Tab-separated table of C-alpha atoms (C1' of nucleotides) in Angstrom:
chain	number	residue	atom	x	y	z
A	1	UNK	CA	36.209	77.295	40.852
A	2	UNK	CA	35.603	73.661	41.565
A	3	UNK	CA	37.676	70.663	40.517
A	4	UNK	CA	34.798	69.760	38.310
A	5	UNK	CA	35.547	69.725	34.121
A	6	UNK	CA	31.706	67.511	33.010
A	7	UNK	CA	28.414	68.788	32.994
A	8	UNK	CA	25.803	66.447	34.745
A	9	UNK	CA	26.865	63.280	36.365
A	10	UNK	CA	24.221	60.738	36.640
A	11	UNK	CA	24.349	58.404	39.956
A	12	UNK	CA	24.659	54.580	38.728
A	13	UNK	CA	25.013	51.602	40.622
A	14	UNK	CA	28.680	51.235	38.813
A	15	UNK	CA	30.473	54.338	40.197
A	16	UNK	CA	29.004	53.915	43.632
A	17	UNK	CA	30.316	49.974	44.064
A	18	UNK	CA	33.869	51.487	42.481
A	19	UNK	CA	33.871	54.201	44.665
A	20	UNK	CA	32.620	52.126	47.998
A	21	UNK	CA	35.146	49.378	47.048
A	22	UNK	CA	38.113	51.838	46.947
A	23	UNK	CA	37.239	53.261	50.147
A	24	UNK	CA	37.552	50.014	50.989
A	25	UNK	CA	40.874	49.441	51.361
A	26	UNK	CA	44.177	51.000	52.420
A	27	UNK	CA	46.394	49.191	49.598
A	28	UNK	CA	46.444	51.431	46.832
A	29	UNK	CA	44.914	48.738	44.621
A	30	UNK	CA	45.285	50.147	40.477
A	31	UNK	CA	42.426	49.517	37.914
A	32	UNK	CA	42.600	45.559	37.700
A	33	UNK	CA	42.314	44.507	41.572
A	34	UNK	CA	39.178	47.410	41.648
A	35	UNK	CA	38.018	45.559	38.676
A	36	UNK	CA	38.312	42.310	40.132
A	37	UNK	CA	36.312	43.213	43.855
A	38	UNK	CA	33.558	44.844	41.551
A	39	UNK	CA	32.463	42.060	39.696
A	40	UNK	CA	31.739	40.141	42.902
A	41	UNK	CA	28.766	42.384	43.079
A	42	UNK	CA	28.561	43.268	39.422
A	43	UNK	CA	29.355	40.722	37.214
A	44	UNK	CA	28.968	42.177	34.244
A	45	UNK	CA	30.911	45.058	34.900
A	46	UNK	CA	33.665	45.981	32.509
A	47	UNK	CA	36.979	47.108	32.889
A	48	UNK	CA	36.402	50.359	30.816
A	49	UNK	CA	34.027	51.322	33.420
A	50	UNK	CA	36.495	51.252	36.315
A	51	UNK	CA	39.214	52.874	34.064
A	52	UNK	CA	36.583	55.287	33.103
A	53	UNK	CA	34.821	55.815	36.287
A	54	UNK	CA	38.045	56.124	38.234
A	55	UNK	CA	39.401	58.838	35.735
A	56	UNK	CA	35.640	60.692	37.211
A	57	UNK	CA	36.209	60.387	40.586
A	58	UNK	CA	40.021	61.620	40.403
A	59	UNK	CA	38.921	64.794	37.796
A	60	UNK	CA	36.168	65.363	40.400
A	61	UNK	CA	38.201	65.372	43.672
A	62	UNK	CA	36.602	61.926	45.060
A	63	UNK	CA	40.033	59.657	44.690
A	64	UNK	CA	43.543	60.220	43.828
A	65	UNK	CA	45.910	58.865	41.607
A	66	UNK	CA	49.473	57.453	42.440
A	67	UNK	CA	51.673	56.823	39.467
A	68	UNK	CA	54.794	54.779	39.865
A	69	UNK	CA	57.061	53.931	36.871
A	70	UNK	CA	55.691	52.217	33.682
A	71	UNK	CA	53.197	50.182	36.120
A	72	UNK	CA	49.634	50.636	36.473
A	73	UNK	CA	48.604	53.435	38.651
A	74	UNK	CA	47.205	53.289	41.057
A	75	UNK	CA	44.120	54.465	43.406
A	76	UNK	CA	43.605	56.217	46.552
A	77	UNK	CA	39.859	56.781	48.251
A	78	UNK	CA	40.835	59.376	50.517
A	79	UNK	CA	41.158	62.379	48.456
A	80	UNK	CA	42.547	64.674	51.046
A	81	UNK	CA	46.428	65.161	50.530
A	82	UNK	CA	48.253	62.969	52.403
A	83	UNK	CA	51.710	61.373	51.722
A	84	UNK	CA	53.232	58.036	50.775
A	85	UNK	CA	55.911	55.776	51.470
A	86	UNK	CA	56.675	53.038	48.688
A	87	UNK	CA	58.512	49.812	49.326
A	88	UNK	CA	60.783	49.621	46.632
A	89	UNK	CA	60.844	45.229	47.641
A	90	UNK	CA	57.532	45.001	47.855
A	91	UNK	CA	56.208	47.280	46.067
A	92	UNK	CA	53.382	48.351	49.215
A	93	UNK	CA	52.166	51.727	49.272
A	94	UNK	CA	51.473	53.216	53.060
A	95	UNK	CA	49.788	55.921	54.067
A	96	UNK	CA	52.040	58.085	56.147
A	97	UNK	CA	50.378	60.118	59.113
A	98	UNK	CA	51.968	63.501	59.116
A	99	UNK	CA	50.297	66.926	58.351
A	100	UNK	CA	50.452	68.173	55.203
A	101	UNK	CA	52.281	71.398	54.306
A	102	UNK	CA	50.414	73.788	52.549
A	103	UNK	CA	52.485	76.613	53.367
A	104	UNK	CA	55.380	75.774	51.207
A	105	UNK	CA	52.936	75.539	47.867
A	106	UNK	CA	51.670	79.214	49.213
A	107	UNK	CA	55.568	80.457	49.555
A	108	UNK	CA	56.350	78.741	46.070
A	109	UNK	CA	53.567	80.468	44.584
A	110	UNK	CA	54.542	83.655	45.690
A	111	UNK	CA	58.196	83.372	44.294
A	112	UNK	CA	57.888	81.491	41.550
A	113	UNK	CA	54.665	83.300	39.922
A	114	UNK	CA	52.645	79.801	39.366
A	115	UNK	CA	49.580	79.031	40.806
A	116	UNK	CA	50.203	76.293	42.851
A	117	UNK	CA	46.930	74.710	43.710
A	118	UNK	CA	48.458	71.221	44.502
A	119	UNK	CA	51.067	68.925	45.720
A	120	UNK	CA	52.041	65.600	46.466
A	121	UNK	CA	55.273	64.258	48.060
A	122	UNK	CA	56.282	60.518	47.903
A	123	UNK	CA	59.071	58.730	49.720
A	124	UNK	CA	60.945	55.337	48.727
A	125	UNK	CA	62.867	52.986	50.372
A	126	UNK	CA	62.477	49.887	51.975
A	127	UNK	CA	59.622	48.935	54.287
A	128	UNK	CA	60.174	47.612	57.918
A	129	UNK	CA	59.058	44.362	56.881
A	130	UNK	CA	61.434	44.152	53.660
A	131	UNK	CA	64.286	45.426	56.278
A	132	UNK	CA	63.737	42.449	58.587
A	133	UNK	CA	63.818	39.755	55.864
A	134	UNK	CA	67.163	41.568	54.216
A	135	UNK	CA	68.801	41.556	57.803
A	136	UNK	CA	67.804	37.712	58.189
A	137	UNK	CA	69.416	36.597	54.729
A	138	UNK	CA	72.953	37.263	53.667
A	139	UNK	CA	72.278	37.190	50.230
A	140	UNK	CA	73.411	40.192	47.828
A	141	UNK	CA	71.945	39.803	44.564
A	142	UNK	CA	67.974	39.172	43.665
B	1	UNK	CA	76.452	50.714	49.048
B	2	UNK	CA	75.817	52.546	45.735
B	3	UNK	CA	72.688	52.732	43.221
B	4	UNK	CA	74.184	49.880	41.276
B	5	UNK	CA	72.345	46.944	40.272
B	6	UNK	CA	74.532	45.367	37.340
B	7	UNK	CA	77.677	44.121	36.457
B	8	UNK	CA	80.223	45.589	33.765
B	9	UNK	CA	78.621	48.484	32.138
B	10	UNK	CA	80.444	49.321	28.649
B	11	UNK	CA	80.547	52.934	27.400
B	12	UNK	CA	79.128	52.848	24.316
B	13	UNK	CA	78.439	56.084	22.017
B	14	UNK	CA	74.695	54.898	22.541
B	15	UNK	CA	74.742	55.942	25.861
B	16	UNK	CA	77.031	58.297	25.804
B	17	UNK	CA	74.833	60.278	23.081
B	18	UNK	CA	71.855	59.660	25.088
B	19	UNK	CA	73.097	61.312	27.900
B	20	UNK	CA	74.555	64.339	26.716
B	21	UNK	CA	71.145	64.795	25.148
B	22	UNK	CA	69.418	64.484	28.164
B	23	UNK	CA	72.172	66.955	30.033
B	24	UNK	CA	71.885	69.740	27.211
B	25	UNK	CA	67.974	70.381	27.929
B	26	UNK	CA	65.975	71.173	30.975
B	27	UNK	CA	62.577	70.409	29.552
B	28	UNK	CA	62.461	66.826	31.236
B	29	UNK	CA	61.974	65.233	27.405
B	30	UNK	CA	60.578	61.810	27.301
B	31	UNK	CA	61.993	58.798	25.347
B	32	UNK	CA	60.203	60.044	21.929
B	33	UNK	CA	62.180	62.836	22.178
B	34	UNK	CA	65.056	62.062	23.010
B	35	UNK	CA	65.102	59.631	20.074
B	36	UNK	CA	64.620	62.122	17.822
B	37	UNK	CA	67.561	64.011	18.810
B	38	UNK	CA	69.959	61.170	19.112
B	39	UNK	CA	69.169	60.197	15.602
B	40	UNK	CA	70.797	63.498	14.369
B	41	UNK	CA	73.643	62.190	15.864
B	42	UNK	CA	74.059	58.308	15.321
B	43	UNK	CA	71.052	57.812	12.670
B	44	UNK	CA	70.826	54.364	12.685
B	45	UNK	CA	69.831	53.867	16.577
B	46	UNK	CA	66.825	52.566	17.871
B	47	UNK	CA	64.158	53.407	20.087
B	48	UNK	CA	64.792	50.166	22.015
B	49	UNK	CA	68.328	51.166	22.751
B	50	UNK	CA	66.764	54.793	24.274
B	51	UNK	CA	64.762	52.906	26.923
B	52	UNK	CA	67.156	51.025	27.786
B	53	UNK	CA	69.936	52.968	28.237
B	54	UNK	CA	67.595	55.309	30.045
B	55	UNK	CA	66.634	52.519	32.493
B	56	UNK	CA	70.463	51.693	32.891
B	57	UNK	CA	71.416	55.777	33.689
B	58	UNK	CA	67.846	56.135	36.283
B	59	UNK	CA	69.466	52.747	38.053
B	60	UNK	CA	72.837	53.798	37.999
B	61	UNK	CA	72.042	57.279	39.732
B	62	UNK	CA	72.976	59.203	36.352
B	63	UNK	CA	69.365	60.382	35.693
B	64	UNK	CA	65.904	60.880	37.464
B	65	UNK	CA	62.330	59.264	36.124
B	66	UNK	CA	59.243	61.314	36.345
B	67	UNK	CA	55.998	59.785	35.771
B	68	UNK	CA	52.964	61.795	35.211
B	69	UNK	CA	49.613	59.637	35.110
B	70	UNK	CA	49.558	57.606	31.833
B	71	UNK	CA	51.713	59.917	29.648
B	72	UNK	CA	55.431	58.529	29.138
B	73	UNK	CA	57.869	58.963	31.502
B	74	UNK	CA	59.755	61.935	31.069
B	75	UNK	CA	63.116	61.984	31.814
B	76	UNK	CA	65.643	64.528	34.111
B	77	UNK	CA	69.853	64.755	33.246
B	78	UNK	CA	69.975	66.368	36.532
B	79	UNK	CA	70.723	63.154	39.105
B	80	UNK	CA	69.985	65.657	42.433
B	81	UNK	CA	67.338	65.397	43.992
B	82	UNK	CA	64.968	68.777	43.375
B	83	UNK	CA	61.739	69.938	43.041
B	84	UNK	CA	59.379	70.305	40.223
B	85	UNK	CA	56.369	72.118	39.427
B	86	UNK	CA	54.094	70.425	36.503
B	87	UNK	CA	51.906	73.063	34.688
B	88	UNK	CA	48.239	71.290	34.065
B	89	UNK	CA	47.679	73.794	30.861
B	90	UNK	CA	50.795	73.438	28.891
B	91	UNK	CA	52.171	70.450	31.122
B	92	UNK	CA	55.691	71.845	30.854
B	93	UNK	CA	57.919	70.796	34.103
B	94	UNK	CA	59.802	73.340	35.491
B	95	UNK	CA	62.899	73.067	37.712
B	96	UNK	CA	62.460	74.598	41.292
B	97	UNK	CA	65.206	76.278	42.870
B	98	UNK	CA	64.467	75.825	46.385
B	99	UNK	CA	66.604	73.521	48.696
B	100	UNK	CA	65.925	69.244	49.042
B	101	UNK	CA	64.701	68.779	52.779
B	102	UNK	CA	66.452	65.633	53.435
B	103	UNK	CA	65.671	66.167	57.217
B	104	UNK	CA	61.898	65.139	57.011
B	105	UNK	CA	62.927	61.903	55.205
B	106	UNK	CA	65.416	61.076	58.017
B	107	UNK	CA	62.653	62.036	60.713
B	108	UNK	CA	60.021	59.929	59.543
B	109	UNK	CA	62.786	56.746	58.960
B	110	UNK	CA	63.083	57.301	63.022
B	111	UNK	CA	58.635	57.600	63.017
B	112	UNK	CA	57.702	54.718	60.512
B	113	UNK	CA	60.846	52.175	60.962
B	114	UNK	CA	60.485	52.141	57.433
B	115	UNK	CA	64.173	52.822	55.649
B	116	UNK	CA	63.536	55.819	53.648
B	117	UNK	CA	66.632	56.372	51.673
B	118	UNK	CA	64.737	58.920	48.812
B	119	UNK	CA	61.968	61.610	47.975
B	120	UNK	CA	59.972	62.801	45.067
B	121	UNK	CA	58.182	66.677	45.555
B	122	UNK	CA	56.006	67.828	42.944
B	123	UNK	CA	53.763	70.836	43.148
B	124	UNK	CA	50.508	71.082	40.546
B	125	UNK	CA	48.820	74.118	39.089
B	126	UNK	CA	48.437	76.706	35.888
B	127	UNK	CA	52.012	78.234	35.113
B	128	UNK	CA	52.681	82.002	34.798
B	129	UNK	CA	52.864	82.002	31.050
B	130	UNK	CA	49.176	80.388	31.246
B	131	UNK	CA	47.832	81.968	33.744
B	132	UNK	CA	48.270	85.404	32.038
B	133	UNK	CA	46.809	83.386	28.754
B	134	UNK	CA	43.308	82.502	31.014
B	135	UNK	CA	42.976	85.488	32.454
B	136	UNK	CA	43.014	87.337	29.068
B	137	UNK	CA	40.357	85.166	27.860
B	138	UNK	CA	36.728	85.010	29.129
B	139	UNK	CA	35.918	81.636	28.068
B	140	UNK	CA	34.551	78.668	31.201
B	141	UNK	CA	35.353	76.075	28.936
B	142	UNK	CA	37.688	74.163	27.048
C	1	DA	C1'	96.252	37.244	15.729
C	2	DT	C1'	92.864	33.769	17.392
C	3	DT	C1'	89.940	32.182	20.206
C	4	DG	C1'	85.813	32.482	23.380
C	5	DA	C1'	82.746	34.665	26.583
C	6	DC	C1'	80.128	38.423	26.896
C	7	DT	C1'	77.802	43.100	26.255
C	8	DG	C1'	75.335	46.117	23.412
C	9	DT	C1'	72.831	47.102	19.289
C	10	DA	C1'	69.163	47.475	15.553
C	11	DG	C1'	65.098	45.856	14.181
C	12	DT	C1'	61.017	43.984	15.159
C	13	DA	C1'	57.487	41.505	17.650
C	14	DA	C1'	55.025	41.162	21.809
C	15	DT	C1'	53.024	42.915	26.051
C	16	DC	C1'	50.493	45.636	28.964
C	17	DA	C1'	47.882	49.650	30.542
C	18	DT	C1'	44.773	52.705	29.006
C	19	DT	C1'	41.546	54.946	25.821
C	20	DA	C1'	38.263	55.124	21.976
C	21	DT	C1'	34.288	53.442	19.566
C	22	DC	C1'	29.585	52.191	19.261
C	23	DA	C1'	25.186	50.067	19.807
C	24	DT	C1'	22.427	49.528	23.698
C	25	DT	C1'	20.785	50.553	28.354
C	26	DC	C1'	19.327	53.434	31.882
C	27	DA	C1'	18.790	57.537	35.129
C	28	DA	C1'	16.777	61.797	35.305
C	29	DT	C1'	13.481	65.086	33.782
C	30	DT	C1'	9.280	66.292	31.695
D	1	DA	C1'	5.173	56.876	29.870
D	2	DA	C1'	8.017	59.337	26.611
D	3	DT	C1'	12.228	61.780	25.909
D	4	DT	C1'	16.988	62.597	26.126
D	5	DG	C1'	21.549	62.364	26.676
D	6	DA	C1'	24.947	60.233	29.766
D	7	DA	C1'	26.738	55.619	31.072
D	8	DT	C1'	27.515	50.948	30.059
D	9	DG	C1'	29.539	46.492	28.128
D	10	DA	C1'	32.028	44.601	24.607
D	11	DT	C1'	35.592	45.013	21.898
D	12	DA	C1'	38.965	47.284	18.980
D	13	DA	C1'	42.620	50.482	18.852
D	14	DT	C1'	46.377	53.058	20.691
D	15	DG	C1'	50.609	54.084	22.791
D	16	DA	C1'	54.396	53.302	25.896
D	17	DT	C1'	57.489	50.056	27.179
D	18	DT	C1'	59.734	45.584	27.134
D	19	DA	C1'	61.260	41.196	25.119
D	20	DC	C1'	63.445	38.706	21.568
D	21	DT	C1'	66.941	37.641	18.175
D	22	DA	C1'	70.686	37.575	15.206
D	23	DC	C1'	74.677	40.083	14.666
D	24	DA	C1'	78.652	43.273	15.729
D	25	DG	C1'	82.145	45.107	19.019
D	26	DT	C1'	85.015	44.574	23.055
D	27	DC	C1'	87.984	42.489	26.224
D	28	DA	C1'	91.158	39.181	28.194
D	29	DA	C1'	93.792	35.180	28.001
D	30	DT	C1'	96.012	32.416	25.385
DNA sequence: ATTGACTGTAGTAATCATTATCATTCAATT
DNA sequence: AATTGAATGATAATGATTACTACAGTCAAT
């Protein structure tokens, strides 16, 4: 039982460039910055296509989707699990380098009687970056 | 240094409605709903003054967002942090009664230099209810 | 009680992200 | 090459959320 929910998928030029594109980059970027870095080798392109496109690739296992809040989500390239720290200054997303922990989906299953078949685990704050600039200035208000 | 972000808040029935509706369920409701109810109780309010008195009781600590891809935001009376577990099939949320591990957040503050003050855990799959539903059935598709 | 400054509200318009529609194009299969 | 159905581009529609505005309620100091 795959993550696959379509029939046949052709192979165009579209998918690949969105796909290669957000492999590209580490940022997180949502639908409109994708959109943007295709049409530099697809002018034509349209924004359905990378809203459409991207839905593909996350229902097929190829990217994942970060959703923050009423803004746009947002889109990952690695599609293994992995976890996130958000900025809450600056809004960055970063990729945080510690295993993932299966085992506690595996124990949940068992007590709570779901079928846990996925997880994801995002933490907030402020980045080192934001820290250093909020140290530097004595203001208290935005 | 609390959650605060505003000056003078007034208590106003608004928001004092709002938030016993929110308190008196734990089906994580979004706005829509939450409308609904409060208009049994003060008739005349608007949907304007739900989202933002929501906004003003996630800021203020008195209530926790959660944001599942592009559906609306669905809202939790319960300021702790917890767990949930989000049921693909009938996408109800269910509360999970398994201790916050603060200690992992605090570890990876000391790791990244980042200043992680927060934590969101959500685990993904087919609920019990639904999984007993599939598994009577035969059918592949939807 | 009367001001005045200010907050919150209802009602509605505007915004923004995302999805749907549809005629046309194109990849895959024969 | 012809066929076929999925994918595309262009655009309209939808839906969630926010902004705007005129008015009402509250508070504090006179």
């Amino acid at each position: 039982m795959t993550k696959e929910g379509r029939g046949f998928l052709r192979k165009t030029k579209q998918r690949e460039v969105i796909l290669s594109v957000l492999r590209s980059t580490d940022t997180h970027p949502n639908a409109d910055w994708i959109y943007e870095e295709v049409k530099q080798v697809l002018p034509n392109v349209s924004l359905g296509t990378i809203y459409r496109n991207l839905r593909i690739l996350v229902e097929s296992g190829e990217a994942l989707e970060l959703c923050y809040g009423s803004a746009a989500s947002r889109f990952d390239g690695n599609p293994q699990n992995h976890y996130h720290f958000v900025c809450e200054k600056c809004e960055n997303v970063y990729d945080l380098k510690v295993p993932v922990n299966d085992e506690v989906a595996r124990r949940l299953s068992d007590v709570t009687g779901h079928l846990i078949t996925d997880h994801r685990l995002e933490f907030y704050g402020i980045c080192k970056d934001c820290k250093v600039y909020n140290d530097a200035s004595t203001r208290h208000e935005d």
